[in-house]
Short mmCIF file of C-alpha atoms in Angstrom, two decimals:
data_model
loop_
_atom_site.label_atom_id
_atom_site.label_comp_id
_atom_site.label_asym_id
_atom_site.label_seq_id
_atom_site.Cartn_x
_atom_site.Cartn_y
_atom_site.Cartn_z
CA MET A 292 121.05 76.85 130.11
CA THR A 293 118.47 74.52 131.59
CA SER A 294 116.12 72.75 129.19
CA PRO A 295 112.57 72.12 130.38
CA ASP A 296 111.39 68.60 131.02
CA GLN A 297 107.87 67.29 131.53
CA SER A 298 107.55 69.11 134.84
CA SER A 299 106.76 72.78 135.27
CA VAL A 300 109.73 75.12 134.95
CA PRO A 301 109.62 78.07 137.37
CA VAL A 302 109.89 81.57 135.96
CA ARG A 303 112.93 83.37 137.31
CA ALA A 304 112.38 86.96 136.34
CA ALA A 305 109.80 89.38 135.08
CA PHE A 306 109.95 91.17 131.74
CA ASP A 307 107.86 94.34 131.80
CA LEU A 308 106.89 95.11 128.21
CA THR A 309 105.97 98.69 129.14
CA THR A 310 109.56 99.58 130.14
CA GLU A 311 111.87 96.99 128.53
CA PRO A 312 112.92 97.62 124.88
CA TRP A 313 111.51 94.90 122.59
CA ILE A 314 109.61 96.54 119.71
CA PRO A 315 111.79 96.94 116.56
CA VAL A 316 111.41 100.40 115.03
CA VAL A 317 113.21 102.75 112.67
CA ARG A 318 114.13 106.07 114.30
CA GLY A 319 116.08 108.66 112.36
CA GLY A 320 116.76 106.02 109.71
CA VAL A 321 118.37 103.69 112.27
CA GLU A 322 116.94 100.36 113.46
CA THR A 323 116.51 100.19 117.23
CA GLU A 324 114.21 98.73 119.88
CA VAL A 325 111.83 100.55 122.21
CA SER A 326 109.45 99.63 124.99
CA LEU A 327 105.67 99.62 124.67
CA ARG A 328 105.51 102.94 126.55
CA ASP A 329 108.16 104.61 124.40
CA ALA A 330 106.62 103.30 121.19
CA VAL A 331 103.52 105.34 122.04
CA LEU A 332 105.00 108.42 123.74
CA LEU A 333 107.84 108.80 121.22
CA ALA A 334 105.75 107.73 118.23
CA HIS A 335 106.01 111.23 116.71
CA GLU A 336 109.82 110.87 116.66
CA ILE A 337 109.84 107.32 115.27
CA ASP A 338 109.80 106.81 111.49
CA SER A 339 107.97 103.48 111.53
CA LEU A 340 107.84 99.97 112.86
CA SER A 341 110.50 97.78 111.30
CA PHE A 342 109.46 96.19 108.00
CA ALA A 343 111.98 93.34 108.45
CA ASP A 344 109.37 90.78 109.55
CA GLY A 345 105.87 90.89 108.05
CA PRO A 346 103.95 88.95 110.75
CA GLN A 347 105.63 90.96 113.51
CA PHE A 348 104.84 94.24 111.73
CA ALA A 349 101.16 93.30 111.43
CA GLY A 350 100.87 92.00 114.99
CA LEU A 351 102.67 94.96 116.56
CA LEU A 352 100.70 97.55 114.57
CA ARG A 353 97.42 95.99 115.68
CA LEU A 354 98.69 95.82 119.25
CA LEU A 355 99.74 99.49 119.33
CA SER A 356 96.49 100.64 117.72
CA ALA A 357 94.49 98.72 120.33
CA LEU A 358 96.63 100.08 123.17
CA VAL A 359 96.23 103.70 122.08
CA MET A 360 92.46 103.35 121.63
CA SER A 361 92.24 101.72 125.08
CA ALA A 362 94.30 104.44 126.78
CA TYR A 363 93.08 107.52 124.90
CA GLY A 364 89.67 106.39 123.68
CA LYS A 365 88.34 105.54 120.23
CA PRO A 366 87.78 108.55 117.95
CA ARG A 367 84.00 109.14 117.83
CA ASP A 368 84.05 111.10 114.59
CA ARG A 369 86.33 112.79 112.05
CA ASP A 370 86.65 115.95 114.17
CA GLN A 371 87.93 114.05 117.18
CA TRP A 372 90.38 112.13 114.96
CA ALA A 373 91.61 115.44 113.52
CA GLU A 374 92.05 116.81 117.05
CA LEU A 375 94.26 113.84 117.96
CA TYR A 376 96.24 114.24 114.73
CA ARG A 377 96.82 117.96 115.20
CA GLY A 378 97.97 117.34 118.76
CA GLY A 379 101.14 115.88 117.23
CA SER A 380 101.90 113.39 120.02
CA PHE A 381 100.30 111.24 122.71
CA GLU A 382 100.00 112.61 126.28
CA THR A 383 102.24 110.96 128.86
CA ALA A 384 99.82 111.28 131.79
CA ASP A 385 96.99 109.45 130.03
CA LEU A 386 99.12 106.45 129.11
CA ASP A 387 100.77 106.13 132.54
CA ALA A 388 97.38 106.39 134.22
CA TYR A 389 96.09 103.62 131.98
CA PHE A 390 99.01 101.32 132.82
CA GLU A 391 98.48 101.91 136.54
CA ARG A 392 94.74 101.32 136.28
CA ILE A 393 95.10 98.05 134.37
CA GLY A 394 98.15 96.93 136.33
CA ARG A 395 101.71 96.54 135.09
CA SER A 396 101.54 92.80 135.70
CA ARG A 397 99.15 92.49 132.73
CA PHE A 398 102.09 93.53 130.51
CA ASP A 399 104.60 91.15 132.09
CA LEU A 400 105.74 88.49 129.62
CA PHE A 401 106.41 85.98 132.43
CA ASP A 402 103.72 86.83 134.97
CA ALA A 403 102.71 83.71 136.89
CA ASP A 404 98.96 84.29 136.60
CA ARG A 405 98.39 86.44 133.49
CA PRO A 406 101.45 86.36 131.21
CA PHE A 407 101.00 88.80 128.32
CA PHE A 408 99.24 87.31 125.26
CA GLN A 409 99.43 83.86 126.89
CA SER A 410 97.50 81.38 129.04
CA ALA A 411 99.09 80.28 132.30
CA ALA A 412 96.62 77.37 132.46
CA VAL A 413 98.29 75.46 129.61
CA THR A 414 100.05 72.40 131.00
CA ASP A 415 100.71 70.42 127.82
CA ASP A 416 104.11 68.90 127.06
CA PRO A 417 106.81 71.46 126.15
CA LYS A 418 107.58 72.13 122.49
CA THR A 419 110.44 74.12 121.01
CA ASN A 420 109.89 77.80 120.31
CA ALA A 421 110.13 76.96 116.59
CA GLU A 422 106.38 76.32 116.85
CA ILE A 423 105.80 80.09 116.79
CA MET A 424 108.53 80.93 114.25
CA PRO A 425 107.25 80.47 110.67
CA HIS A 426 110.74 80.55 109.14
CA VAL A 427 112.24 77.90 111.44
CA ALA A 428 111.97 74.12 111.12
CA ALA A 429 109.40 72.61 113.47
CA GLY A 430 107.99 69.09 113.23
CA ASN A 431 106.27 68.78 109.85
CA THR A 432 107.07 72.32 108.69
CA PRO A 433 110.81 72.17 107.91
CA PRO A 434 112.18 74.99 105.71
CA ILE A 435 114.95 73.87 103.36
CA PHE A 436 118.43 73.81 104.89
CA SER A 437 117.25 74.96 108.33
CA PRO A 438 120.01 74.52 110.95
CA ASP A 439 117.45 74.20 113.77
CA THR A 440 116.43 70.83 115.20
CA GLU A 441 114.14 69.61 117.96
CA LYS A 442 117.21 68.72 120.04
CA LYS A 443 118.94 72.02 119.42
CA PRO A 444 116.27 74.75 119.41
CA ARG A 445 116.99 78.40 118.79
CA SER A 446 117.37 80.48 121.95
CA LEU A 447 115.33 83.70 122.15
CA THR A 448 115.90 86.64 124.46
CA PRO A 449 112.76 87.89 126.27
CA ALA A 450 112.53 90.76 123.75
CA GLN A 451 112.76 88.39 120.79
CA ALA A 452 110.28 86.00 122.37
CA ALA A 453 107.77 88.81 122.98
CA ARG A 454 107.69 90.14 119.43
CA THR A 455 107.79 86.62 117.97
CA LEU A 456 104.76 85.73 120.07
CA VAL A 457 102.82 88.83 118.95
CA GLY A 458 103.70 88.13 115.32
CA PHE A 459 102.68 84.49 115.64
CA MET A 460 99.27 85.42 117.02
CA ALA A 461 98.70 87.37 113.80
CA VAL A 462 99.42 84.40 111.52
CA ALA A 463 99.02 81.33 113.73
CA VAL A 464 98.50 77.96 112.11
CA ALA A 465 95.48 75.86 113.02
CA GLY A 466 95.60 72.69 115.11
CA LEU A 467 94.09 71.35 118.29
CA GLY A 468 96.91 69.77 120.20
CA ARG A 469 95.24 67.92 123.07
CA ALA A 470 93.12 70.86 124.16
CA LYS A 471 89.57 70.03 125.22
CA ALA A 472 86.62 72.17 124.22
CA ILE A 473 85.13 74.27 127.01
CA GLU A 474 81.78 72.78 127.94
CA GLY A 475 78.89 74.76 126.49
CA SER A 476 81.14 76.80 124.17
CA GLY A 477 79.53 75.42 121.02
CA TRP A 478 82.94 74.47 119.62
CA ALA A 479 82.99 72.44 116.44
CA GLY A 480 85.98 71.66 114.22
CA ALA A 481 89.62 72.72 114.31
CA SER A 482 90.85 75.95 115.84
CA PHE A 483 91.14 78.88 113.50
CA GLY A 484 94.56 80.16 112.51
CA GLY A 485 95.56 83.78 113.07
CA ARG A 486 92.84 85.97 111.65
CA VAL A 487 95.21 88.38 109.89
CA GLY A 488 97.15 85.60 108.21
CA GLN A 489 94.03 83.95 106.83
CA ILE A 490 92.11 87.04 105.72
CA GLY A 491 94.98 89.05 104.22
CA PHE A 492 96.33 92.10 106.07
CA ILE A 493 96.37 95.54 104.45
CA ALA A 494 97.20 98.73 106.36
CA PRO A 495 98.03 102.42 105.73
CA VAL A 496 101.44 103.64 106.94
CA GLY A 497 102.13 107.34 107.58
CA VAL A 498 105.31 109.40 107.73
CA THR A 499 105.76 108.72 111.46
CA LEU A 500 104.65 105.95 113.80
CA PHE A 501 102.30 108.49 115.43
CA ASP A 502 100.55 109.05 112.10
CA THR A 503 100.50 105.31 111.37
CA ILE A 504 98.81 104.46 114.66
CA LEU A 505 96.14 107.11 114.06
CA LEU A 506 95.59 105.98 110.47
CA ASN A 507 94.91 102.48 111.81
CA MET A 508 92.29 103.61 114.34
CA PRO A 509 88.74 103.13 112.99
CA ILE A 510 86.53 106.19 113.42
CA GLY A 511 83.11 105.87 115.02
CA VAL A 512 83.39 102.15 115.82
CA GLY A 513 82.49 101.73 119.47
CA THR A 514 80.74 98.83 121.17
CA LYS A 515 79.85 98.26 124.80
CA GLY A 516 82.05 95.75 126.58
CA ASP A 517 84.82 95.82 123.98
CA GLN A 518 88.20 95.05 125.57
CA PRO A 519 91.71 94.15 124.44
CA GLN A 520 93.07 90.76 125.46
CA TRP A 521 95.02 92.09 128.45
CA GLU A 522 91.97 93.79 130.02
CA ARG A 523 89.71 90.76 130.17
CA THR A 524 88.79 89.85 133.72
CA ASP A 525 88.60 86.14 132.91
CA ALA A 526 92.02 84.57 132.46
CA PRO A 527 92.46 82.64 129.19
CA PRO A 528 91.53 79.02 129.97
CA ALA A 529 93.43 75.91 128.95
CA GLY A 530 90.55 74.72 126.79
CA ARG A 531 89.58 76.24 123.50
CA ALA A 532 86.37 78.16 122.87
CA LYS A 533 84.44 79.60 119.97
CA ARG A 534 82.91 83.02 120.33
CA ALA A 535 82.17 86.27 118.55
CA ALA A 536 84.43 89.30 118.89
CA THR A 537 83.06 91.96 121.23
CA GLY A 538 84.47 94.83 119.16
CA VAL A 539 87.48 96.21 117.34
CA LEU A 540 89.79 96.04 120.41
CA ASP A 541 88.98 92.38 120.92
CA MET A 542 89.52 91.72 117.21
CA LEU A 543 92.89 93.52 117.06
CA THR A 544 94.26 91.48 119.99
CA TRP A 545 92.66 88.12 119.17
CA CYS A 546 94.69 85.10 120.35
CA PRO A 547 93.92 82.05 118.19
CA ARG A 548 96.26 79.74 120.15
CA ARG A 549 96.85 79.16 123.86
CA VAL A 550 100.59 79.66 124.42
CA LYS A 551 102.74 79.64 127.55
CA LEU A 552 106.40 80.64 127.14
CA ILE A 553 108.85 78.79 129.38
CA ALA A 554 111.74 80.85 130.69
CA ASN A 555 115.12 79.23 131.27
CA GLU A 556 117.26 80.09 134.28
CA ASP A 557 119.22 82.65 132.26
CA GLY A 558 116.02 84.37 131.09
CA THR A 559 116.07 83.00 127.54
CA VAL A 560 113.24 81.06 125.93
CA THR A 561 113.77 77.82 124.01
CA HIS A 562 110.51 76.01 124.79
CA LEU A 563 106.82 76.70 125.23
CA ARG A 564 103.50 75.01 125.72
CA MET A 565 100.79 75.45 123.10
CA LEU A 566 97.21 74.33 122.50
CA GLY A 567 94.23 75.35 120.39
CA GLY A 568 92.73 78.73 121.25
CA ASP A 569 89.73 80.89 120.44
CA GLY A 570 87.72 80.19 117.31
CA LEU A 571 85.80 83.07 115.74
CA THR A 572 82.12 82.46 115.00
CA VAL A 573 81.91 85.24 112.44
CA LEU A 574 84.28 87.81 110.94
CA ASP A 575 82.36 91.05 111.48
CA LYS A 576 83.03 93.74 108.89
CA GLN A 577 82.55 96.55 111.40
CA PHE A 578 85.22 95.12 113.75
CA GLU A 579 88.00 94.05 111.34
CA PRO A 580 89.82 97.10 109.89
CA HIS A 581 92.67 95.37 108.05
CA THR A 582 91.11 93.44 105.20
CA GLU A 583 89.16 94.02 101.98
CA TRP A 584 85.63 92.77 101.39
CA ARG A 585 83.34 91.30 98.78
CA THR A 586 79.56 91.04 98.76
CA SER A 587 78.38 87.79 97.20
CA ASP A 588 76.03 87.82 94.22
CA GLY A 589 75.15 84.18 94.83
CA LYS A 590 77.15 82.86 91.88
CA ASP A 591 80.01 81.72 94.12
CA GLY A 592 77.84 79.30 96.12
CA ARG A 593 77.28 81.74 98.97
CA THR A 594 73.99 83.30 99.93
CA PRO A 595 73.40 86.49 97.90
CA GLY A 596 74.32 89.48 100.04
CA ASP A 597 76.82 87.61 102.22
CA VAL A 598 79.88 89.75 102.99
CA TYR A 599 83.25 88.02 103.24
CA GLN A 600 86.93 88.97 103.28
CA ARG A 601 88.92 89.24 100.06
CA LYS A 602 92.67 88.72 100.32
CA HIS A 603 94.78 91.56 98.95
CA LEU A 604 97.90 89.49 98.29
CA ILE A 605 97.97 85.95 96.95
CA ARG A 606 101.58 85.37 95.90
CA THR A 607 101.44 88.61 93.96
CA LEU A 608 103.04 92.00 94.33
CA GLY A 609 101.13 94.54 96.37
CA TRP A 610 100.59 97.09 93.60
CA ARG A 611 98.74 94.47 91.53
CA GLY A 612 95.97 94.63 94.14
CA LEU A 613 95.34 98.36 93.58
CA PRO A 614 91.91 97.85 91.93
CA ASN A 615 90.55 96.33 95.14
CA LEU A 616 92.47 98.67 97.44
CA LEU A 617 91.07 101.74 95.64
CA ALA A 618 87.48 100.45 95.64
CA LEU A 619 86.30 103.13 98.08
CA ARG A 620 82.76 102.47 96.92
CA LYS A 621 81.40 99.00 96.28
CA THR A 622 82.13 97.95 92.70
CA SER A 623 79.78 96.13 90.34
CA ALA A 624 81.56 92.90 91.30
CA GLY A 625 80.82 93.58 94.97
CA ASP A 626 84.43 94.46 95.91
CA GLU A 627 85.15 97.06 98.57
CA SER A 628 88.31 98.31 100.25
CA SER A 629 89.05 98.09 103.97
CA MET A 630 87.37 100.54 106.34
CA LEU A 631 90.70 102.30 106.96
CA PHE A 632 91.22 103.24 103.30
CA ILE A 633 87.59 104.24 102.88
CA GLN A 634 88.11 106.34 105.99
CA LEU A 635 91.06 108.07 104.34
CA SER A 636 88.76 109.56 101.70
CA HIS A 637 86.97 111.51 104.45
CA LEU A 638 90.16 113.04 105.87
CA ASP A 639 90.78 115.44 102.97
CA SER A 640 90.27 118.45 105.27
CA VAL A 641 93.03 117.15 107.56
CA LEU A 642 95.70 115.60 105.32
CA PRO A 643 97.23 117.43 102.32
CA GLU A 644 96.93 115.81 98.89
CA ASP A 645 100.70 115.27 98.69
CA TYR A 646 100.81 113.41 102.02
CA PRO A 647 102.64 110.13 101.25
CA ILE A 648 100.73 107.00 102.20
CA SER A 649 102.61 103.70 102.27
CA ILE A 650 100.57 100.53 102.03
CA ALA A 651 101.74 97.42 103.88
CA GLY A 652 100.23 94.09 102.85
CA LEU A 653 100.64 90.61 104.37
CA ASN A 654 99.19 87.30 103.27
CA CYS A 655 99.83 83.74 104.43
CA GLU A 656 99.22 80.58 102.51
CA TYR A 657 98.80 77.55 104.70
CA GLY A 658 99.48 73.90 104.02
CA ASN A 659 97.44 70.82 104.83
CA MET A 660 94.48 71.56 107.15
CA ALA A 661 95.97 75.05 107.69
CA ALA A 662 98.36 73.40 110.16
CA THR A 663 101.58 74.41 108.35
CA PHE A 664 102.93 77.47 106.57
CA ALA A 665 103.28 77.18 102.80
CA ASP A 666 104.22 80.78 102.03
CA ILE A 667 104.19 84.26 103.58
CA THR A 668 104.09 87.35 101.37
CA PHE A 669 104.80 90.85 102.72
CA ASP A 670 105.02 93.97 100.58
CA VAL A 671 105.14 97.75 101.03
CA PHE A 672 104.55 100.40 98.36
CA SER A 673 103.54 104.07 98.30
CA LEU A 674 100.75 106.28 96.97
CA PRO A 675 99.91 109.96 97.46
CA PHE A 676 96.93 110.80 99.65
CA ARG A 677 95.37 112.32 96.53
CA ALA A 678 94.61 108.80 95.26
CA PHE A 679 92.10 108.46 98.10
CA GLY A 680 90.57 111.92 97.74
CA PRO A 681 86.73 112.04 97.61
CA ASN A 682 86.78 113.82 94.23
CA GLU A 683 89.63 111.90 92.64
CA GLY A 684 87.73 109.05 91.00
CA ASP A 685 89.56 109.68 87.71
CA VAL A 686 92.94 109.14 89.40
CA ARG A 687 91.76 105.87 90.92
CA ALA A 688 90.37 104.79 87.55
CA ASP A 689 93.73 105.57 85.87
CA LEU A 690 95.64 103.53 88.48
CA THR A 691 93.22 100.64 88.19
CA GLU A 692 93.53 100.65 84.39
CA LEU A 693 97.33 100.73 84.63
CA VAL A 694 97.36 97.53 86.71
CA GLN A 695 94.95 95.82 84.33
CA ARG A 696 97.08 96.94 81.38
CA ALA A 697 100.17 95.41 82.97
CA ASP A 698 98.34 92.09 83.26
CA ARG A 699 97.21 92.22 79.61
CA VAL A 700 100.72 92.94 78.33
CA ALA A 701 102.05 90.06 80.47
CA ARG A 702 99.49 87.74 78.88
CA LEU A 703 100.59 88.92 75.42
CA VAL A 704 104.23 88.09 76.23
CA ARG A 705 103.17 84.73 77.66
CA THR A 706 101.18 83.85 74.53
CA LEU A 707 104.18 84.71 72.34
CA ALA A 708 106.56 82.63 74.45
CA TRP A 709 104.18 79.67 74.49
CA SER A 710 103.55 79.79 70.72
CA VAL A 711 107.23 79.79 69.81
CA SER A 712 108.53 77.40 72.45
CA ARG A 713 105.86 74.81 71.66
CA VAL A 714 107.30 74.40 68.16
CA VAL A 715 110.96 74.85 69.07
CA LEU A 716 110.69 72.26 71.84
CA ARG A 717 108.47 70.03 69.69
CA ASP A 718 106.07 70.02 72.63
CA SER A 719 103.04 68.36 71.08
CA GLY A 720 101.88 66.65 74.26
CA LYS A 721 98.59 67.37 75.95
CA ASP A 722 98.60 70.93 77.39
CA ALA A 723 102.18 71.38 76.11
CA PRO A 724 103.83 71.15 79.56
CA TYR A 725 107.34 72.18 78.50
CA ALA A 726 106.16 75.19 76.55
CA THR A 727 103.83 76.13 79.39
CA ALA A 728 106.69 75.94 81.90
CA TYR A 729 108.97 78.08 79.71
CA ALA A 730 106.23 80.65 79.11
CA GLY A 731 105.44 80.80 82.82
CA THR A 732 109.07 81.35 83.80
CA LEU A 733 109.60 84.05 81.18
CA THR A 734 106.36 85.81 82.16
CA ALA A 735 107.41 85.78 85.82
CA ARG A 736 110.65 87.53 84.85
CA PHE A 737 108.73 90.02 82.75
CA THR A 738 106.38 90.78 85.65
CA THR A 739 109.36 91.35 87.95
CA ASP A 740 110.79 93.87 85.48
CA VAL A 741 107.39 95.58 85.19
CA GLU A 742 107.37 95.81 88.98
CA ALA A 743 110.50 97.98 88.89
CA VAL A 744 108.90 100.32 86.32
CA THR A 745 105.67 100.46 88.32
CA ARG A 746 107.38 101.19 91.62
CA ARG A 747 109.28 104.06 90.01
CA PHE A 748 105.96 105.37 88.72
CA LEU A 749 104.28 105.10 92.14
CA ALA A 750 107.25 106.73 93.90
CA GLY A 751 107.21 109.59 91.37
CA LEU A 752 103.45 109.98 91.74
CA THR A 753 103.81 110.10 95.52
CA ALA A 754 106.34 112.93 95.19
CA HIS A 755 104.33 114.71 92.45
CA PRO A 756 100.65 113.80 92.92
CA ARG A 757 99.50 116.07 90.08
CA ALA A 758 101.74 114.40 87.48
CA VAL A 759 99.44 111.44 86.82
CA ASP A 760 99.30 111.78 83.01
CA ALA A 761 103.05 112.32 82.65
CA GLY A 762 103.75 109.41 84.96
CA ILE A 763 101.48 107.03 83.07
CA GLU A 764 103.05 108.07 79.77
CA ALA A 765 106.51 107.29 81.18
CA TRP A 766 105.21 103.97 82.51
CA ASP A 767 103.86 103.13 79.03
CA GLN A 768 107.26 103.81 77.49
CA GLY A 769 109.01 101.59 80.04
CA VAL A 770 106.58 98.67 79.61
CA TYR A 771 106.58 99.02 75.80
CA LYS A 772 110.36 98.78 75.75
CA LEU A 773 110.31 95.77 78.10
CA ALA A 774 107.74 93.93 75.99
CA LEU A 775 109.81 94.37 72.81
CA ARG A 776 112.95 93.26 74.61
CA TYR A 777 111.23 90.06 75.73
CA ARG A 778 109.84 89.58 72.21
CA ASP A 779 113.39 89.71 70.87
CA GLU A 780 114.51 87.19 73.47
CA VAL A 781 111.74 84.77 72.52
CA VAL A 782 112.41 85.14 68.79
CA ALA A 783 116.13 84.55 69.41
CA THR A 784 115.28 81.13 70.81
CA ALA A 785 113.82 80.28 67.40
CA THR A 786 116.92 81.30 65.42
CA GLY A 787 117.40 78.78 62.64
CA CYS A 788 113.90 77.43 63.14
CA LEU A 789 111.25 77.92 60.47
CA PHE A 790 107.71 76.72 60.90
CA ASP A 791 105.27 75.15 58.48
CA ILE A 792 102.62 77.80 57.94
CA LEU A 793 99.49 77.16 55.89
CA VAL A 794 98.76 79.99 53.45
CA SER A 795 95.93 80.39 50.96
CA THR A 796 96.82 81.01 47.31
CA ALA A 797 94.93 81.07 44.02
CA GLY A 798 95.89 77.45 43.50
CA GLY A 799 94.66 76.39 46.94
CA THR A 800 96.26 75.94 50.36
CA ARG A 801 99.96 75.15 50.67
CA LYS A 802 102.68 75.09 53.28
CA VAL A 803 105.46 77.66 53.39
CA LEU A 804 108.39 78.07 55.77
CA ALA A 805 107.95 81.24 57.82
CA MET A 806 107.52 82.64 61.32
CA PRO A 807 104.01 82.20 62.79
CA PRO A 808 101.74 85.27 62.90
CA THR A 809 102.06 85.56 66.69
CA VAL A 810 105.79 86.21 66.25
CA SER A 811 105.73 88.54 63.28
CA ASP A 812 106.69 92.15 63.90
CA GLY A 813 103.42 93.54 62.58
CA LYS A 814 101.18 91.24 64.64
CA PHE A 815 103.02 91.69 67.93
CA HIS A 816 103.40 95.46 67.52
CA ASP A 817 99.75 95.83 66.65
CA ASP A 818 98.65 93.83 69.67
CA LEU A 819 101.05 95.67 71.96
CA GLY A 820 100.00 99.06 70.60
CA ALA A 821 96.36 98.21 71.34
CA LEU A 822 97.24 97.59 74.98
CA ILE A 823 99.44 100.63 75.61
CA ALA A 824 97.69 103.93 76.29
CA HIS A 825 100.34 105.99 74.43
CA PRO A 826 101.73 103.64 71.73
CA ALA A 827 102.90 106.36 69.35
CA THR A 828 104.78 108.20 72.09
CA ALA A 829 106.33 104.98 73.36
CA ALA A 830 107.41 103.90 69.88
CA ALA A 831 108.89 107.35 69.13
CA ALA A 832 110.78 107.34 72.43
CA LEU A 833 112.18 103.89 71.68
CA ALA A 834 113.19 104.92 68.15
CA THR A 835 114.97 108.01 69.50
CA GLU A 836 116.76 105.90 72.10
CA SER A 837 117.86 103.37 69.44
CA ALA A 838 119.14 106.15 67.17
CA GLU A 839 121.15 107.65 70.01
CA GLU A 840 122.68 104.24 70.77
CA LEU A 841 123.68 103.76 67.11
CA SER A 842 125.30 107.20 66.88
CA ALA A 843 127.16 106.81 70.16
#
């Protein structure tokens, strides 16, 4: 293998993304790779894109959606979308004609003039390919125990390099490198990171890749001059620029960094050149389909009426964001779901109510100056199409209340843990740091266990969309049992410990040795019963289960 030096390294071979396999998919339950052409033409036979890498999933889904809309046209209305859906597959002739019209070279990863998703004009010093791999050590972003070093970079095949590049463009960190602003571009400040990573990505996933692509195509969103990155007549320059998106195709294929992959003699990629890229002047609600929104009331320091993105995932599990996801109409707080999920509510004449919708969510947290990755969260869960039905407001209200109830029960468990551990640990310092740490750890475990109960509920609801009441009752029983189990664990930590409790008597106030009210059976059960929708049923189920265990 030949490592690049400061001089330009010639590209040896082409890598045609339309014919070479590089996109990871699941087909018949088996992981495999397909070309860009096959991903579209065989989409009806493919289960889904691979969920193994969140940034790559988001980037590839946006890429495929933009490609299909470019080749087959954007759906003008619901009827045209339904016509595409009922067709069952994408026509071969239309896609091949599109590739020939645009030119296959535009989809060549190593093209000398217009390499795919890159800028041939970048001539900065080479860096290792770790710069576009969030999970690999690079400069000041070293993951713990990473085996990769600057002197021994990871080698990527052309297929790996292509999907890594597309994924990176979805979550790119900020930073200028030594790029100069294009004169007259109005640039000010650092380059923006990947738009999807910063705004929070949320997308519907269907039962096949064909369905998923269609579900991620906005209906009735067409603007003159809108083009994907590979169709632009002007080659990406070396300098950075700041501009507005021309439409949804431009937004879906936005490249926030200027990158040029460097091919070694054996075709692998270990190094690249990278500079700042395009900054976005405004995130237009009508062009960005993969995020949720909030309208400002002025209390947050913004101008009243300003619309801005609301992240779905912030180090939380995806189902905990259901209240925002299901906000198909603007809430009193100004929250609103993404256009794609609002769009779902108008497809009730096309999709059956038991059609299973998976929801994929991605969120990145960045470090200092958004120049490093701090955390990446990716989650997938399921719901029945019925939850998005135009006349199913009660179902959405029930699901929203369930999530809020889970949070309230978690706070009850946290309060209990904090109250007991503060005395047991003799944590009388300001803010009780040790008790707070213990309560936080225990609550995190409790939330993880609630996740398992909730995912079973959502999976059951997806299979039986009419069993909402029965499912919620079963969820109540599971959470009730969990809360009591964690109560017992907390109380066990206080075994042998009695607390000075002030009680009022006829002779005045005196101290007695007892458990505090927050720990007593009556207090905790009363508080828990007030939070659970079916407390009597849950308690009876638990009593029956305990009796069966004793008699066994």
